[in-house]
């Protein structure tokens, strides 16, 4: 008993001493630059965020503020920012939570030394107070904090089992943790009592420094090298896509107490007051604050492309907790009310089916939640409609609506027949993929996709019966040693069944994404020997000859950002993530135009033998929508499912692109 009590106290002690810390950085003044480029709101942003964190239970000594114009705060200069990050890392222990918050200007330029090259070839830089100089083609700004540095700091925290929430209220924000030129910012527009300032500078706008001054302002030491781990304990909110700038203006609008604030910061603080349970709920709340402000800005500045926030990471994890476990892997789709009908920002491509049962949820402005069940009236490729239940029809027009599936559609399930009937325990699949046990002899019942047989001490035999899931013309069979092996194989086949249906949707009546090209290339050394668009890739490209390798080239000249997932299956049935390669990173492929396309090549070393498959799925992104669970990513232990950001804007259907390359032929036995 005493031992059990000691263990309980130890566990409780760990929970008590797990710390929540924050670093808040706000850069209003660029002291080496013209005052016309300075901002007003970052000093207000950090204090607004600090007050919000105190209300969330953060202790005041655990919140570090670097900002100009804030009493008692250190100046947000480049070296000071890195040193503060270093101190925060040194304090952090396994189980802790940290917020890394940055408000100010950003800039983009070419950086050939990056580990990850962006599709548009540009890198992001957060401008510290002491930023100096114009940049060369492949150089870093003195007085800036590079995206590669942010990435290294995030990895250093993750390697210590610390949960990281990053918030970037800057321009060109989306690639800030990974890293079309953004429109020029840094200028004030509108009357003096209601100015709008735009965050984001071109490198050419920055004033150069004297050579000796530049040398004195050397780039601080880089973050410590850390083992790269999956971003299962990571969430990031970005104020804009990588080609956009973001505003600061007096908020709340038409309020006597309004003061200059960054739009994202103001929305985050407002959404926190609604007591969200998960990061996804918080981000949905953030988005709900945008429409009235964006509508006003669109009228005032009709030629500007206004920002669309982006989120990435394990969005279904519990808010402010250090956990890689999702509160739910079931997707939640936003809906817009029109009379007695709700239009869902999801459809067939998200795994919805006509007459499917959903749970509809209405959230009031005060955080009160009402919900009822309903069935889909209609499901199109990228949208769906459902009637508002009678019990909810009297709710206020200010309510925000969402829908979630009660269960995966049976029509999409992998149908499995076993000699013992039951499925292996602890099946783990993200919506809409699922596995269903079938008897195989009921009248009118659809045939089984897979059959498994218990061979006793010899293991378990798995036969793939469905031609769509087989590598060759005959049912492929393999033997796995135990129930765990059976479970993994069935999970992989269930995902593959969903992928094949996604590919079929792309070859139906839906439009392709104009300006998006995905080409399967065959290389021999540094020489491209043959290639074909993935929609037609087949016998003319395969098989590979000695010394050849496969690659996928993606070129976006559509004029839109693209939400894209690229996944594959190797010859042994293993699932392969291609883009994004880390499930915690955004799958937003950057905007390109015919004159300046965004392009990237992905090596496919695993696509080397019959049985391999490659799925490319993409859709044009829509602004002001929360991340969407596409169900098209391989699931890794301890890592969240791929989150796809773009969804339907009412009245404008997304273009979709889906294609699967299948290297037909009998696959070798599973390893």
XYZ file of C-alpha atoms in Angstrom:
671
model
C 0.000 0.000 0.000
C 2.821 2.397 0.908
C 4.495 1.679 -2.452
C 1.271 2.413 -4.352
C 0.806 5.642 -2.407
C 4.371 6.682 -3.214
C 3.828 6.028 -6.919
C 0.592 8.006 -6.878
C 2.334 10.945 -5.187
C 5.167 10.751 -7.712
C 2.744 10.853 -10.646
C 0.814 13.684 -9.061
C 4.039 15.544 -8.426
C 5.021 15.241 -12.089
C 1.661 16.701 -13.122
C 1.980 19.550 -10.611
C 5.521 20.508 -11.577
C 4.994 20.351 -15.357
C 5.392 24.006 -16.271
C 3.674 26.296 -18.769
C 6.013 28.982 -20.081
C 5.836 31.575 -22.830
C 8.179 33.827 -24.774
C 6.363 36.843 -26.230
C 8.301 38.930 -28.776
C 6.898 42.149 -30.238
C 8.932 44.348 -32.595
C 7.352 47.719 -33.323
C 10.472 49.792 -34.038
C 13.189 48.936 -36.567
C 15.777 51.364 -35.245
C 18.105 51.072 -38.261
C 15.266 51.616 -40.725
C 13.067 54.598 -41.698
C 10.280 55.289 -39.227
C 7.799 54.939 -42.070
C 8.440 51.163 -41.832
C 7.767 50.956 -38.100
C 4.667 49.341 -36.634
C 2.388 50.382 -33.781
C 0.665 47.226 -32.601
C 3.314 44.618 -31.596
C 3.873 46.279 -28.206
C 0.101 46.071 -27.642
C -0.051 42.522 -28.970
C 2.392 41.094 -26.434
C 0.528 42.685 -23.526
C -2.841 41.487 -24.813
C -1.431 37.974 -25.173
C 0.198 38.149 -21.743
C -3.110 39.058 -20.092
C -4.828 36.201 -21.947
C -2.218 33.696 -20.751
C -2.582 34.829 -17.146
C -6.319 34.110 -17.429
C -5.418 30.630 -18.737
C -3.403 29.877 -15.596
C 0.125 30.814 -16.684
C 2.236 32.226 -13.842
C 3.535 35.757 -14.394
C 7.225 34.802 -13.768
C 6.921 32.147 -16.505
C 6.018 34.696 -19.200
C 9.030 36.443 -20.768
C 8.355 39.593 -22.799
C 10.763 41.124 -25.313
C 9.240 44.283 -26.772
C 10.017 47.928 -27.388
C 7.761 50.428 -25.671
C 6.795 48.021 -22.857
C 7.937 48.923 -19.375
C 10.338 46.407 -17.834
C 10.691 44.371 -21.036
C 14.021 43.700 -22.717
C 14.480 45.058 -26.222
C 13.612 42.541 -28.981
C 16.985 42.512 -30.708
C 18.242 39.483 -32.569
C 20.805 38.343 -30.013
C 18.371 38.920 -27.140
C 15.726 36.789 -28.884
C 18.121 33.871 -29.342
C 19.378 34.180 -25.775
C 15.805 34.187 -24.443
C 15.055 31.071 -26.471
C 18.184 29.444 -25.067
C 17.169 30.242 -21.478
C 13.668 28.933 -22.103
C 15.096 25.697 -23.518
C 17.426 25.295 -20.543
C 14.465 25.645 -18.165
C 12.282 23.173 -20.035
C 11.771 19.615 -18.854
C 9.886 16.649 -20.225
C 6.147 17.260 -19.902
C 6.366 21.057 -20.059
C 4.456 23.363 -22.420
C 5.884 26.432 -24.180
C 4.383 29.177 -26.325
C 6.697 30.895 -28.813
C 4.911 34.071 -29.919
C 6.192 36.622 -32.459
C 4.548 39.840 -33.641
C 6.146 42.166 -36.183
C 7.501 42.418 -39.703
C 8.676 39.536 -41.855
C 10.660 39.463 -45.097
C 11.530 36.851 -47.732
C 14.642 36.195 -49.808
C 16.606 33.353 -51.380
C 18.666 31.189 -49.029
C 20.473 28.350 -50.798
C 21.705 26.905 -47.483
C 18.304 25.772 -46.222
C 17.717 22.090 -45.454
C 14.192 22.364 -46.804
C 13.813 24.360 -50.006
C 10.432 26.028 -50.410
C 8.570 25.425 -53.693
C 8.921 29.125 -54.554
C 12.621 29.136 -53.600
C 12.247 31.826 -50.931
C 13.060 31.813 -47.211
C 11.363 33.686 -44.360
C 12.964 36.042 -41.861
C 11.437 37.621 -38.742
C 12.805 41.146 -38.442
C 14.270 41.908 -35.031
C 14.555 45.478 -33.746
C 18.165 45.796 -34.921
C 17.712 44.430 -38.464
C 20.278 45.920 -40.827
C 21.179 45.972 -44.433
C 19.995 44.864 -47.795
C 20.344 41.201 -48.578
C 22.243 39.482 -51.325
C 20.971 36.566 -53.342
C 21.935 33.870 -50.835
C 22.630 35.727 -47.593
C 20.872 36.176 -44.267
C 19.829 39.517 -42.856
C 21.854 40.818 -39.922
C 19.359 41.365 -37.133
C 16.853 38.837 -38.403
C 15.727 35.446 -37.123
C 15.618 32.924 -39.967
C 12.984 30.272 -40.519
C 15.677 27.599 -40.275
C 16.542 28.941 -36.816
C 12.905 28.794 -35.726
C 12.747 25.217 -37.017
C 15.861 24.282 -35.042
C 14.525 25.828 -31.845
C 11.203 24.003 -32.223
C 13.048 20.721 -32.782
C 15.195 21.342 -29.693
C 12.088 21.712 -27.525
C 10.390 18.695 -29.092
C 13.484 16.575 -28.475
C 12.988 17.289 -24.751
C 9.376 16.108 -24.906
C 8.061 19.677 -24.578
C 4.806 20.640 -26.290
C 5.328 23.710 -28.512
C 2.658 26.182 -29.619
C 4.031 28.757 -32.063
C 2.124 31.878 -33.098
C 3.435 34.138 -35.884
C 1.501 37.383 -36.308
C 3.703 38.374 -39.234
C 3.575 38.410 -43.004
C 4.784 35.459 -45.081
C 4.171 33.401 -41.968
C 3.253 29.919 -43.175
C 6.783 28.678 -43.813
C 8.349 30.430 -40.819
C 9.007 27.143 -39.052
C 10.226 25.296 -42.154
C 11.285 27.402 -44.447
C 5.560 35.038 -55.207
C 6.968 37.789 -53.319
C 4.523 39.236 -50.837
C 3.033 42.601 -51.603
C 4.961 45.479 -50.093
C 3.931 46.352 -46.543
C 5.269 48.748 -43.984
C 3.042 51.626 -45.037
C 0.143 53.265 -43.236
C -3.122 53.671 -45.105
C -6.299 55.433 -44.077
C -7.031 58.426 -41.813
C -4.665 59.078 -38.857
C -7.306 58.037 -36.316
C -7.981 54.723 -38.097
C -4.775 53.697 -39.829
C -4.162 50.249 -41.209
C -0.522 49.180 -41.294
C 0.623 46.138 -43.226
C 3.193 43.745 -41.804
C 5.713 42.551 -44.327
C 8.683 44.145 -46.071
C 10.610 43.398 -49.207
C 14.343 43.109 -48.731
C 14.799 46.028 -51.107
C 12.877 48.280 -48.691
C 15.461 47.795 -45.946
C 18.210 50.345 -45.498
C 21.746 49.045 -45.837
C 24.270 49.354 -43.015
C 27.914 50.326 -43.093
C 30.217 47.318 -43.573
C 31.720 47.666 -40.102
C 28.247 47.955 -38.529
C 27.106 44.834 -40.344
C 30.136 42.938 -39.121
C 29.457 44.021 -35.539
C 25.858 42.773 -35.799
C 26.890 39.202 -36.508
C 24.193 36.573 -36.641
C 23.837 34.997 -33.162
C 24.905 31.443 -32.536
C 22.592 28.904 -34.099
C 20.258 26.821 -31.895
C 21.657 23.591 -30.463
C 21.597 20.578 -32.743
C 18.835 18.171 -31.739
C 17.480 14.857 -32.916
C 14.599 15.405 -35.336
C 11.429 13.889 -33.931
C 7.901 13.759 -35.306
C 5.922 16.897 -34.485
C 3.311 15.104 -32.428
C 3.616 17.700 -29.638
C 3.447 20.748 -31.833
C 0.874 23.254 -33.061
C 1.435 26.497 -34.969
C -0.848 29.361 -35.970
C 0.220 31.647 -38.831
C -1.351 35.006 -39.667
C -1.088 34.509 -43.421
C 0.018 32.319 -46.253
C 3.590 32.673 -47.424
C 2.804 35.162 -50.221
C 0.495 37.379 -48.138
C 0.847 40.299 -45.763
C -1.276 40.815 -42.657
C -2.734 43.988 -41.128
C -2.699 45.757 -37.830
C -5.561 48.141 -37.081
C -7.678 49.442 -34.245
C -9.590 46.560 -32.672
C -12.300 45.864 -31.742
C -13.819 47.864 -34.560
C -16.046 50.821 -33.575
C -15.049 50.490 -29.916
C -13.993 53.514 -27.876
C -11.310 51.426 -26.227
C -9.886 50.122 -29.488
C -6.130 50.289 -29.982
C -3.800 49.075 -32.741
C -3.619 45.251 -32.668
C -2.454 42.524 -34.979
C -5.545 40.860 -36.438
C -4.400 37.307 -35.639
C -3.439 38.175 -32.050
C -6.766 39.867 -31.377
C -8.646 36.881 -32.828
C -6.615 34.345 -30.798
C -7.312 36.180 -27.548
C -11.005 36.464 -28.374
C -11.222 32.767 -29.244
C -9.515 31.763 -25.969
C -12.326 33.451 -24.058
C -14.761 30.895 -25.524
C -13.063 28.084 -23.567
C -12.122 25.766 -26.456
C -11.093 22.214 -25.553
C -8.699 21.532 -28.453
C -6.404 23.491 -30.753
C -8.778 22.855 -33.635
C -11.636 24.428 -31.684
C -9.385 27.381 -30.861
C -8.432 27.883 -34.501
C -12.053 27.607 -35.623
C -12.813 30.307 -33.075
C -10.003 32.462 -34.490
C -11.475 32.169 -37.971
C -14.903 33.238 -36.737
C -13.489 36.672 -35.829
C -12.131 37.325 -39.330
C -15.142 37.796 -41.676
C -16.402 41.225 -40.524
C -12.905 42.682 -40.390
C -11.885 41.169 -43.729
C -15.102 42.376 -45.355
C -14.369 45.933 -44.206
C -10.750 45.777 -45.373
C -11.827 44.378 -48.741
C -14.024 47.419 -49.274
C -11.318 49.840 -48.179
C -8.447 48.171 -50.043
C -9.976 46.335 -53.022
C -6.630 45.730 -54.773
C -4.907 43.989 -51.855
C -4.962 40.242 -51.285
C -6.018 39.928 -47.680
C -4.514 37.337 -45.338
C -5.862 33.866 -44.657
C -4.644 32.298 -41.385
C -3.137 28.830 -41.467
C -2.668 26.210 -38.751
C -0.595 23.035 -38.622
C 0.329 20.297 -36.175
C -1.636 18.077 -33.808
C -4.727 20.267 -33.803
C -6.922 17.679 -32.104
C -4.757 17.549 -28.980
C -6.029 19.016 -25.721
C -5.424 22.751 -25.281
C -2.379 23.725 -23.159
C -1.547 20.112 -22.309
C 1.551 18.102 -23.113
C -0.017 15.178 -24.918
C 0.375 13.665 -28.374
C -2.983 11.900 -28.024
C -5.757 13.434 -30.089
C -8.968 14.168 -28.210
C -10.651 12.813 -31.346
C -9.488 11.741 -34.802
C -12.995 12.249 -36.161
C -13.032 15.335 -38.399
C -15.199 18.349 -37.647
C -16.411 20.379 -40.630
C -17.597 23.950 -40.482
C -21.020 24.694 -41.909
C -22.841 27.811 -43.016
C -26.537 28.273 -42.411
C -28.898 29.327 -45.169
C -32.481 29.334 -43.906
C -33.284 25.838 -42.667
C -30.315 24.250 -44.468
C -26.653 23.934 -43.536
C -23.987 23.845 -46.246
C -21.030 21.756 -45.104
C -17.544 22.675 -46.235
C -16.821 19.024 -47.055
C -18.117 16.362 -49.412
C -17.363 13.048 -51.095
C -13.668 13.830 -51.199
C -13.717 14.061 -47.398
C -15.432 10.703 -46.930
C -19.031 11.873 -46.656
C -21.866 9.840 -48.194
C -25.546 10.662 -48.922
C -27.895 9.820 -46.026
C -24.970 9.525 -43.631
C -25.816 10.310 -40.013
C -24.025 13.343 -38.536
C -23.960 15.275 -35.305
C -24.644 18.968 -35.852
C -23.280 21.426 -33.296
C -24.171 25.094 -32.816
C -21.898 27.267 -30.654
C -23.290 30.520 -29.263
C -21.234 33.676 -28.759
C -21.014 32.968 -25.013
C -19.612 29.467 -25.629
C -22.897 27.617 -25.019
C -23.158 24.509 -27.212
C -26.281 22.808 -28.601
C -26.230 19.649 -30.731
C -28.583 17.271 -32.526
C -28.340 14.351 -34.955
C -29.280 14.690 -38.628
C -28.810 12.912 -41.975
C -27.147 14.316 -45.067
C -29.567 15.342 -47.769
C -26.928 15.640 -50.485
C -23.189 15.021 -50.882
C -21.215 16.484 -53.811
C -17.516 16.133 -54.401
C -16.578 19.105 -52.204
C -19.753 20.125 -50.367
C -22.788 18.642 -48.663
C -26.172 19.798 -47.391
C -28.176 18.870 -44.334
C -31.431 20.183 -42.895
C -31.262 22.102 -39.604
C -33.009 19.901 -37.002
C -36.293 21.394 -35.735
C -34.893 21.680 -32.197
C -32.135 24.040 -33.416
C -34.011 26.176 -35.946
C -34.782 28.971 -33.468
C -31.121 29.586 -32.616
C -29.569 32.992 -33.204
C -28.022 33.821 -36.548
C -24.782 34.567 -34.677
C -24.291 30.874 -33.864
C -21.376 29.106 -35.525
C -22.140 25.661 -36.932
C -20.147 22.486 -37.393
C -20.796 18.844 -38.222
C -19.053 15.578 -37.444
C -19.656 12.016 -38.594
C -20.968 9.572 -36.013
C -19.175 6.673 -37.741
C -17.220 6.006 -40.942
C -19.471 5.189 -43.931
C -19.884 1.403 -44.282
C -19.462 1.705 -48.064
C -15.857 2.837 -47.576
C -14.887 0.118 -45.078
C -12.419 -2.650 -45.848
C -14.557 -5.789 -45.785
C -12.731 -8.622 -44.017
C -13.749 -12.292 -43.762
C -11.977 -14.396 -41.165
C -12.304 -18.034 -40.176
C -12.891 -16.910 -36.582
C -15.107 -13.970 -37.473
C -13.608 -11.392 -35.111
C -11.187 -8.649 -36.131
C -7.888 -8.148 -34.306
C -8.216 -5.816 -31.281
C -7.078 -2.167 -31.075
C -7.560 -1.275 -34.740
C -6.389 2.315 -35.239
C -7.601 4.220 -38.293
C -8.424 7.814 -39.050
C -11.692 8.744 -40.719
C -12.996 7.684 -43.189
C -10.915 4.496 -43.443
C -12.341 1.614 -41.405
C -12.486 -2.194 -41.229
C -15.655 -4.289 -41.034
C -15.996 -8.025 -40.405
C -18.284 -9.852 -42.866
C -19.613 -13.378 -42.950
C -19.253 -13.628 -46.723
C -22.372 -15.717 -47.334
C -25.334 -13.423 -46.588
C -27.755 -12.908 -49.500
C -27.019 -9.681 -51.357
C -23.951 -8.977 -49.262
C -21.009 -7.318 -51.041
C -17.990 -9.594 -51.414
C -15.116 -9.438 -48.977
C -11.994 -7.418 -49.856
C -9.692 -9.556 -47.706
C -9.748 -13.041 -46.185
C -7.561 -14.177 -43.316
C -6.967 -17.649 -41.950
C -5.451 -18.755 -38.640
C -2.654 -21.249 -39.369
C -1.924 -21.893 -35.705
C 1.775 -21.888 -34.873
C 2.581 -21.083 -38.527
C 0.958 -17.637 -38.221
C -1.910 -15.912 -40.002
C -2.526 -16.049 -43.750
C -3.873 -12.898 -45.461
C -5.356 -13.061 -48.955
C -6.283 -9.891 -50.846
C -9.410 -10.690 -52.845
C -10.346 -7.284 -54.244
C -8.712 -6.655 -57.657
C -8.398 -2.949 -56.817
C -6.156 -3.775 -53.848
C -4.057 -6.496 -55.486
C -0.704 -6.029 -57.129
C -1.239 -8.602 -59.881
C -3.980 -10.591 -61.541
C -4.108 -13.201 -58.781
C -5.068 -12.787 -55.153
C -1.835 -11.952 -53.350
C -1.267 -13.843 -50.120
C 1.170 -13.463 -47.271
C 1.684 -14.912 -43.826
C 2.204 -12.702 -40.777
C 3.427 -14.064 -37.457
C 0.815 -12.689 -35.048
C -2.269 -10.562 -34.419
C -0.200 -7.354 -34.374
C 1.043 -8.108 -37.893
C -2.502 -8.857 -39.025
C -3.735 -5.585 -37.548
C -1.043 -3.513 -39.289
C -1.711 -5.163 -42.645
C -5.480 -4.661 -42.412
C -4.989 -1.025 -41.419
C -2.733 -0.459 -44.433
C -5.244 -2.102 -46.776
C -8.106 -0.041 -45.316
C -6.189 3.167 -46.080
C -5.356 1.884 -49.553
C -9.046 1.211 -50.251
C -9.879 4.813 -49.360
C -7.006 6.096 -51.505
C -8.243 4.145 -54.533
C -11.676 5.722 -54.098
C -10.092 9.168 -53.835
C -8.246 8.517 -57.086
C -11.514 7.425 -58.709
C -13.164 10.697 -57.652
C -10.387 12.571 -59.417
C -11.014 10.732 -62.682
C -14.741 11.366 -62.604
C -16.563 14.513 -63.642
C -14.658 16.860 -61.315
C -12.433 19.535 -62.801
C -8.699 19.258 -62.640
C -6.697 22.057 -61.067
C -5.815 24.346 -63.944
C -2.119 25.163 -63.904
C -1.112 22.295 -61.588
C 1.195 19.657 -63.052
C 2.340 16.458 -61.343
C 4.808 14.445 -63.406
C 6.399 11.079 -62.674
C 10.029 11.258 -63.783
C 12.582 8.513 -64.351
C 16.209 9.556 -63.839
C 19.513 7.903 -64.537
C 22.113 9.728 -62.522
C 21.639 13.425 -63.315
C 19.864 12.742 -66.619
C 16.087 12.731 -67.058
C 15.374 9.780 -69.356
C 11.551 9.759 -69.553
C 8.507 11.259 -67.864
C 4.711 11.354 -67.980
C 1.931 13.137 -66.070
C 0.818 10.959 -63.172
C -2.672 10.665 -64.678
C -1.193 8.703 -67.602
C 1.982 7.231 -66.130
C 2.207 3.518 -66.736
C 3.736 0.998 -69.096
C 5.855 3.525 -71.006
C 7.723 4.471 -67.805
C 7.884 1.179 -65.931
C 9.608 -0.995 -65.015
C 12.782 0.776 -63.925
C 15.978 -0.297 -65.604
C 19.318 -0.796 -63.887
C 20.596 2.447 -62.366
C 17.297 4.300 -62.720
C 15.248 5.961 -60.002
C 11.805 7.556 -59.777
C 10.907 11.099 -58.741
C 7.753 13.213 -58.651
C 7.878 16.756 -60.005
C 5.100 19.146 -58.947
C 4.673 22.530 -60.611
C 2.002 24.969 -59.474
C 1.213 27.791 -61.907
C -2.482 27.969 -61.025
C -2.408 31.364 -59.361
C -3.673 29.701 -56.149
C -2.137 28.058 -53.136
C -2.721 24.317 -53.245
C -3.628 21.902 -50.470
C -1.779 18.734 -51.431
C -1.043 15.290 -50.048
C 1.348 12.844 -51.714
C 1.530 9.341 -50.235
C 2.582 5.942 -51.449
C 2.737 2.216 -50.848
C 5.991 0.361 -51.372
C 6.246 -3.140 -52.858
C 6.057 -4.697 -49.388
C 2.824 -2.874 -48.504
C 4.473 -0.240 -46.316
C 2.951 3.248 -46.283
C 5.177 6.159 -47.344
C 4.667 9.859 -46.625
C 6.021 12.077 -49.410
C 4.394 15.478 -48.880
C 4.361 16.575 -46.202
C 7.055 14.217 -44.978
C 6.467 15.247 -41.347
C 2.792 14.867 -40.317
C 3.094 17.946 -38.105
C 3.893 20.269 -41.000
C 1.438 22.101 -43.190
C 0.539 20.561 -46.529
C 0.061 23.972 -48.140
C 1.926 24.022 -51.469
C 2.768 27.602 -52.234
C 1.077 29.747 -54.829
C 2.678 30.051 -58.253
C 1.784 31.761 -61.502
C 2.592 30.973 -65.146
C 5.368 33.546 -64.991
C 6.681 32.460 -61.598
C 5.628 28.879 -60.840
C 6.206 27.196 -57.495
C 7.951 23.883 -58.141
C 9.444 21.044 -56.136
C 10.847 17.592 -56.923
C 10.340 14.668 -54.529
C 12.635 11.642 -54.702
C 10.828 8.276 -54.470
C 13.515 5.723 -53.527
C 10.893 3.248 -52.301
C 9.094 3.202 -55.696
C 11.385 0.561 -57.143
C 9.446 -2.674 -57.691
C 6.061 -4.028 -58.844
C 3.291 -3.464 -56.316
C 4.251 0.140 -55.585
C 1.625 2.873 -55.714
C 1.768 6.663 -55.650
C -1.259 8.861 -54.865
C -1.293 12.601 -55.581
C -4.288 14.481 -54.187
C -4.693 18.259 -54.405
C -7.304 20.983 -54.279
C -7.254 24.739 -54.608
C -7.180 26.329 -51.174
C -9.998 28.461 -49.861
C -9.392 31.235 -47.337
C -10.770 31.569 -43.804
C -11.440 27.904 -43.223
C -10.043 25.612 -40.581
C -7.758 22.667 -41.337
C -9.518 19.654 -42.797
C -8.829 15.991 -42.107
C -8.387 14.457 -45.557
C -7.840 10.882 -44.415
C -5.088 10.560 -47.024
C -1.925 10.313 -44.963
C -0.055 7.312 -43.554
C -0.511 7.139 -39.800
C 2.684 6.934 -37.760
C 2.744 5.965 -34.117
C 2.841 9.083 -32.001
C 2.224 11.394 -34.956
C -0.973 13.175 -35.960
C -2.793 12.555 -39.213
C -2.112 14.879 -42.129
C -4.246 18.003 -41.804
C -5.345 19.599 -45.040
C -6.248 23.234 -44.760
C -8.373 24.336 -47.702
C -12.110 23.960 -47.806
C -15.011 25.131 -49.878
C -16.036 28.779 -49.892
C -19.776 29.089 -50.315
C -20.765 29.529 -53.938
C -17.346 28.597 -55.320
C -16.419 24.960 -55.863
C -12.822 23.930 -55.427
C -10.969 22.375 -58.291
C -9.638 18.957 -57.338
C -6.826 16.801 -58.642
C -6.420 13.121 -57.841
C -4.318 10.482 -59.565
C -2.770 7.173 -58.574
C 0.190 5.508 -60.256
C 0.109 1.741 -59.795
C 3.129 -0.349 -60.743
C 1.121 -3.455 -61.568
C 2.504 -6.935 -61.163
C 2.912 -9.440 -58.375
C 4.526 -7.778 -55.403
C 7.299 -9.608 -53.549
C 6.439 -11.195 -50.201
C 5.983 -8.776 -47.314
C 8.960 -8.271 -45.077
